[in-house]
PDB file of C-alpha atoms in Angstrom:
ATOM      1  CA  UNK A  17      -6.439 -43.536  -5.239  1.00  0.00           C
ATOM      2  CA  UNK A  18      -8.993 -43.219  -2.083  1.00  0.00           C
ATOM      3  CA  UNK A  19     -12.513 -42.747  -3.427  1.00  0.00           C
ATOM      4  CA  UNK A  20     -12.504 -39.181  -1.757  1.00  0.00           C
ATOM      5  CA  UNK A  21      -9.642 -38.338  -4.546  1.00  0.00           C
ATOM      6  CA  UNK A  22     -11.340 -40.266  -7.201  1.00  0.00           C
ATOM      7  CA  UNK A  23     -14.820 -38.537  -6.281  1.00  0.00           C
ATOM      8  CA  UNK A  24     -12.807 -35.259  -6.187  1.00  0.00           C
ATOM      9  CA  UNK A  25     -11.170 -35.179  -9.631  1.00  0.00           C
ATOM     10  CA  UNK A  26     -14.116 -36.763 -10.697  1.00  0.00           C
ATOM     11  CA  UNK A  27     -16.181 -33.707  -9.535  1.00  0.00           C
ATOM     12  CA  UNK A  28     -13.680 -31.339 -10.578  1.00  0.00           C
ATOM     13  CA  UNK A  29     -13.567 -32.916 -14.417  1.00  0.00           C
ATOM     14  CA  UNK A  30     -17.271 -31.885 -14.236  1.00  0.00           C
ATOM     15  CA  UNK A  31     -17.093 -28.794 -12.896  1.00  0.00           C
ATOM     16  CA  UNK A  32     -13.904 -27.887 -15.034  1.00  0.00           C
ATOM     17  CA  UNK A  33     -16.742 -28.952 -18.708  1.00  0.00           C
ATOM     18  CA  UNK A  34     -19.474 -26.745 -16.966  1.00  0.00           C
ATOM     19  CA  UNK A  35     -16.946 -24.054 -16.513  1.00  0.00           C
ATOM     20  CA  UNK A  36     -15.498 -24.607 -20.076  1.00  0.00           C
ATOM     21  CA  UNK A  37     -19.707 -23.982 -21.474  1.00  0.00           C
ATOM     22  CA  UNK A  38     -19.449 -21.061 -19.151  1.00  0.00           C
ATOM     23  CA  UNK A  39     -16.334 -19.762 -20.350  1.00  0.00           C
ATOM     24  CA  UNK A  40     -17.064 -19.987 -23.830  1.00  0.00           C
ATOM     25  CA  UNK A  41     -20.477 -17.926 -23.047  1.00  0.00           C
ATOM     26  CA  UNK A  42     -18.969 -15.307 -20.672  1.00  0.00           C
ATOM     27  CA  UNK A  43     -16.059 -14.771 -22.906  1.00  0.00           C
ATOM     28  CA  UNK A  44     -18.045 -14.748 -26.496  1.00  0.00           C
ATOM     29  CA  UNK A  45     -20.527 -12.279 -25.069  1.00  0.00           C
ATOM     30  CA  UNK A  46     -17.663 -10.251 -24.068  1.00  0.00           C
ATOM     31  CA  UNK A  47     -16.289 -10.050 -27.266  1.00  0.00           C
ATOM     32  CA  UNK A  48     -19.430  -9.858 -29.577  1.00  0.00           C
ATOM     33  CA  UNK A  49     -20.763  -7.141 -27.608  1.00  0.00           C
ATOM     34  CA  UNK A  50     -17.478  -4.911 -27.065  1.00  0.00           C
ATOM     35  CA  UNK A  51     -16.318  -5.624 -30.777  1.00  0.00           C
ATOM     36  CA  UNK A  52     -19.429  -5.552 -32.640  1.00  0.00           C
ATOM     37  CA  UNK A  53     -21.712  -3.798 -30.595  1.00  0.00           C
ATOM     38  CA  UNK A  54     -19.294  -1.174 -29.078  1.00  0.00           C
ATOM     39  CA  UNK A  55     -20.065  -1.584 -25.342  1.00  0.00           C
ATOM     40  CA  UNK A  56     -17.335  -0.505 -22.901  1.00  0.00           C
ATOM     41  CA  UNK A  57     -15.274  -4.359 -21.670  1.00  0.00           C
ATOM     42  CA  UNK A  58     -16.353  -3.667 -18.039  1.00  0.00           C
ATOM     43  CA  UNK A  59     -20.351  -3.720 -19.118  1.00  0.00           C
ATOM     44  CA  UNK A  60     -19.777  -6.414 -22.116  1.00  0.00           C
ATOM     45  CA  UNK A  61     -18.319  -9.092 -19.409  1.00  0.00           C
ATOM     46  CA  UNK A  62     -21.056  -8.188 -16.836  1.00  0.00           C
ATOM     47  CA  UNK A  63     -23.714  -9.215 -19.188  1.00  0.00           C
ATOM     48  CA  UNK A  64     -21.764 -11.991 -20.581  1.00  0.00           C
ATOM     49  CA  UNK A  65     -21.598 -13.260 -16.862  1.00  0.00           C
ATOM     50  CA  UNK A  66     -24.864 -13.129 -16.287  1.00  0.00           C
ATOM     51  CA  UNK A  67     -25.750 -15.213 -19.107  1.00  0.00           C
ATOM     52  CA  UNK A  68     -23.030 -17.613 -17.691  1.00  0.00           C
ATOM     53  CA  UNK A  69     -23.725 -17.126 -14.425  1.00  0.00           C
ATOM     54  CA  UNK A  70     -27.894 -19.121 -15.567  1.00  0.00           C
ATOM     55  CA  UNK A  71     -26.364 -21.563 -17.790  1.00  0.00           C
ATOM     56  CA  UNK A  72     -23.493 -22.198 -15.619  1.00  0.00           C
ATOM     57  CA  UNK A  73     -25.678 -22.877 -12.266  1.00  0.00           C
ATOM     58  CA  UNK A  74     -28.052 -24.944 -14.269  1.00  0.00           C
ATOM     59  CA  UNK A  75     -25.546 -27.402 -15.447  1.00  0.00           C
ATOM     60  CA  UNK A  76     -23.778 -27.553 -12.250  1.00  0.00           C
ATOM     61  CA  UNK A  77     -26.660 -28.702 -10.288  1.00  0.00           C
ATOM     62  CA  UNK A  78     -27.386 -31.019 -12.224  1.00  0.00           C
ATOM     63  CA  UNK A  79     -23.883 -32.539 -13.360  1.00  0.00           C
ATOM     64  CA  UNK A  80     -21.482 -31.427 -11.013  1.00  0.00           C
ATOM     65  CA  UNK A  81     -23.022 -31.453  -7.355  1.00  0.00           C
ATOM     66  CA  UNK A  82     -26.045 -33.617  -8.235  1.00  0.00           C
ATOM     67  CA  UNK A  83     -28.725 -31.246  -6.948  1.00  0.00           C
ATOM     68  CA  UNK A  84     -31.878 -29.941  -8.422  1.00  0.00           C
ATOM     69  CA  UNK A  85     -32.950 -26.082  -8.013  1.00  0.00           C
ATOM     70  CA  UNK A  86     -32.823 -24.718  -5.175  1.00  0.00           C
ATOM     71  CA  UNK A  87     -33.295 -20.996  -4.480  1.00  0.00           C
ATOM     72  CA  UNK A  88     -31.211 -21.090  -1.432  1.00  0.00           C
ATOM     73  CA  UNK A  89     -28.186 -22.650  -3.338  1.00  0.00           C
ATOM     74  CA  UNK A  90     -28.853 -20.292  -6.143  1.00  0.00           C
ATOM     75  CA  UNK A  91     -28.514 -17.157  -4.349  1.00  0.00           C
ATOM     76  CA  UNK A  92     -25.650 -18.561  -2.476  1.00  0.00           C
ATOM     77  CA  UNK A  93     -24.115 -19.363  -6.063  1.00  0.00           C
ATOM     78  CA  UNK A  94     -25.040 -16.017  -7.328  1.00  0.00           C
ATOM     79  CA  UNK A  95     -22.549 -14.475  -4.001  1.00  0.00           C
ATOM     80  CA  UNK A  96     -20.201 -16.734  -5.350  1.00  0.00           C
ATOM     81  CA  UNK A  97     -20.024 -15.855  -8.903  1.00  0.00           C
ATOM     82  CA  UNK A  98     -20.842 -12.016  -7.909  1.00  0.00           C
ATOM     83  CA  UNK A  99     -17.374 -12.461  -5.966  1.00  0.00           C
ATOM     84  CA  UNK A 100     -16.007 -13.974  -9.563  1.00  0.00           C
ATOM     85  CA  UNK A 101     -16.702 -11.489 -11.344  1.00  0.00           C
ATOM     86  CA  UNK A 102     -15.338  -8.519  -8.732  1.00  0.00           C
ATOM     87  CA  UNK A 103     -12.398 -10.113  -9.525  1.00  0.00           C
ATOM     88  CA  UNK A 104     -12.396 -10.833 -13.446  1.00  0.00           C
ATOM     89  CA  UNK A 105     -13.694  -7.282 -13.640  1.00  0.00           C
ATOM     90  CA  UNK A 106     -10.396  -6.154 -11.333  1.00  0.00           C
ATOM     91  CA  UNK A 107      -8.732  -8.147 -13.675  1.00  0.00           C
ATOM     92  CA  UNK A 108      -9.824  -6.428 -16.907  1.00  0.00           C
ATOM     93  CA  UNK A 109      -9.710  -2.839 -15.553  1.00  0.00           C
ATOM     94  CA  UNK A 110      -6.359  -3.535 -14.708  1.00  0.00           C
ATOM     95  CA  UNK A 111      -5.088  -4.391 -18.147  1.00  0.00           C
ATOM     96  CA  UNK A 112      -7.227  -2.548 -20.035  1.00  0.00           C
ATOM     97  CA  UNK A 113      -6.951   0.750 -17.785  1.00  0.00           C
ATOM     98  CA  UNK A 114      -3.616   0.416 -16.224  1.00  0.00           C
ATOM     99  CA  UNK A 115      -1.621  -1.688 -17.899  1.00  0.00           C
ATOM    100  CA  UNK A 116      -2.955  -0.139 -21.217  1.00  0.00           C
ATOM    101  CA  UNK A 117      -2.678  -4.025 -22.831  1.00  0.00           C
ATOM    102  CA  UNK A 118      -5.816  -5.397 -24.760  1.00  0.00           C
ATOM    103  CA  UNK A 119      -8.845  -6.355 -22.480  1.00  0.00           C
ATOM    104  CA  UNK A 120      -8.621 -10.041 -24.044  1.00  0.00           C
ATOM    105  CA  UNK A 121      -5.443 -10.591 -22.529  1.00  0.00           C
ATOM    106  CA  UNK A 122      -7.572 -10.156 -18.953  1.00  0.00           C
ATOM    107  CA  UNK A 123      -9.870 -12.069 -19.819  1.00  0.00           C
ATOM    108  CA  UNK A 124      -7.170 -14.923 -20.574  1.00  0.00           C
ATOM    109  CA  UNK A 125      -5.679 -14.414 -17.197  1.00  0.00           C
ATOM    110  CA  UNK A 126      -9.632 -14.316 -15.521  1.00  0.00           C
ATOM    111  CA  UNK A 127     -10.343 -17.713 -16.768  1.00  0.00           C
ATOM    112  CA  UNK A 128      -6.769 -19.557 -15.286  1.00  0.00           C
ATOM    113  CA  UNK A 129      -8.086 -17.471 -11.695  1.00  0.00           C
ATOM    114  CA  UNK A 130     -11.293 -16.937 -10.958  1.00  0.00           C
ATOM    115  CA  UNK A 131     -12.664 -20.752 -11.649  1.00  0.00           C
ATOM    116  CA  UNK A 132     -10.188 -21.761  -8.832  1.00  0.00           C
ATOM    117  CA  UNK A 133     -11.581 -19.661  -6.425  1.00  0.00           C
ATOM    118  CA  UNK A 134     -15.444 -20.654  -8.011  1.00  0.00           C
ATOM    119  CA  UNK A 135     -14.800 -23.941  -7.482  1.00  0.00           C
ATOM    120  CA  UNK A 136     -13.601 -24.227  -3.599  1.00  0.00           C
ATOM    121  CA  UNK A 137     -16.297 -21.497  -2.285  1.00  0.00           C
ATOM    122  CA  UNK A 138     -19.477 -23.605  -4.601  1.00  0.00           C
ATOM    123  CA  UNK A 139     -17.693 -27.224  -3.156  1.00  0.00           C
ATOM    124  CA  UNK A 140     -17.923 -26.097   0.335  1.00  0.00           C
ATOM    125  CA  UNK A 141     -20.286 -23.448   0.801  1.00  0.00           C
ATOM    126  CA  UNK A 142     -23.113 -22.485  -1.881  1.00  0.00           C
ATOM    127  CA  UNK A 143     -23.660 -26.746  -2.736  1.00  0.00           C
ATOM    128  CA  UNK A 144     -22.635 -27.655   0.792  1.00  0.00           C
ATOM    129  CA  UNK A 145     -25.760 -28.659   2.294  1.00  0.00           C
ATOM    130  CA  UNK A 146     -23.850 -29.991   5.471  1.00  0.00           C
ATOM    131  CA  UNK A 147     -23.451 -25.795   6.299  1.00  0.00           C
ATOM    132  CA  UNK A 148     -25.878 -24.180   8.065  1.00  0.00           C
ATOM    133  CA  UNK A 149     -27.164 -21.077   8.947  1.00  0.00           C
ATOM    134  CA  UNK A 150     -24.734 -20.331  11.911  1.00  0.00           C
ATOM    135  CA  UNK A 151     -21.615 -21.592   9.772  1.00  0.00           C
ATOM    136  CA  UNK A 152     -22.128 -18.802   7.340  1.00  0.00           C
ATOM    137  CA  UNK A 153     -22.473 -16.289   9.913  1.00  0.00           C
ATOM    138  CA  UNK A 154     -26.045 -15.826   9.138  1.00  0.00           C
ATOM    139  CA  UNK A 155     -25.666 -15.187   5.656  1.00  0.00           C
ATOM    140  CA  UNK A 156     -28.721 -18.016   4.324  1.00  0.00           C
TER     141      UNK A 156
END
């Protein structure tokens, strides 16, 4: 194995126990607070991400792309996760609204997409500090 592959899977072990911790938030908030509480799914998994979305960042830095706070990165994180959760809450409306199946089965289906997507736009862009302001069109 080349030591890009090993420093890949390496990376991607990491990121994959971060997003498990992240997970386990986004989806327990979900649940506590549409079960127990009685908050529409939609509202329930945008607080839950929010929480994950602190946690989640925090750990990253600092165990799966080795940096320390930086407000740039965060916000570029944040436009990464905001995308994340566009489409775990597309994902949930669509079972829960049009399918007319149980928002937990969404959720299920959420966590097997949207880390995939997480993971290749934080790797190259929001921890990518190789990419500069004209790469990203401006955007930070």
């Amino acid at each position: 194995m080349t030591k890009f592959n090993l420093l890949l899977s390496s990376q991607f072990v990491r990121y994959g126990f971060v997003g498990v911790i992240g997970t386990a938030v986004h989806t327990g908030t979900l649940w506590l607070l549409t079960e127990l509480v009685g908050f529409n799914p939609l509202m329930s998994s945008t607080i839950g991400f929010l929480f994950s979305l602190i946690i989640s960042y925090y750990l990253n830095s600092i165990l799966t792309f080795k940096k320390g706070f930086n407000l740039g990165v965060f916000l570029k994180y944040f436009v990464v996760s905001s995308f994340g959760l566009l489409v775990n809450l597309s994902i949930l409306f669509t079972f829960d609204h049009i399918l007319l199946m149980n928002y937990m089965v969404g959720q299920v289906v959420s966590i097997f997409v949207v880390p995939v997507l997480n993971f290749a736009l934080n790797k190259y862009w929001a921890f990518n500090s190789r990419v500069t302001k004209q790469d990203t069109g401006g955007i930070l």
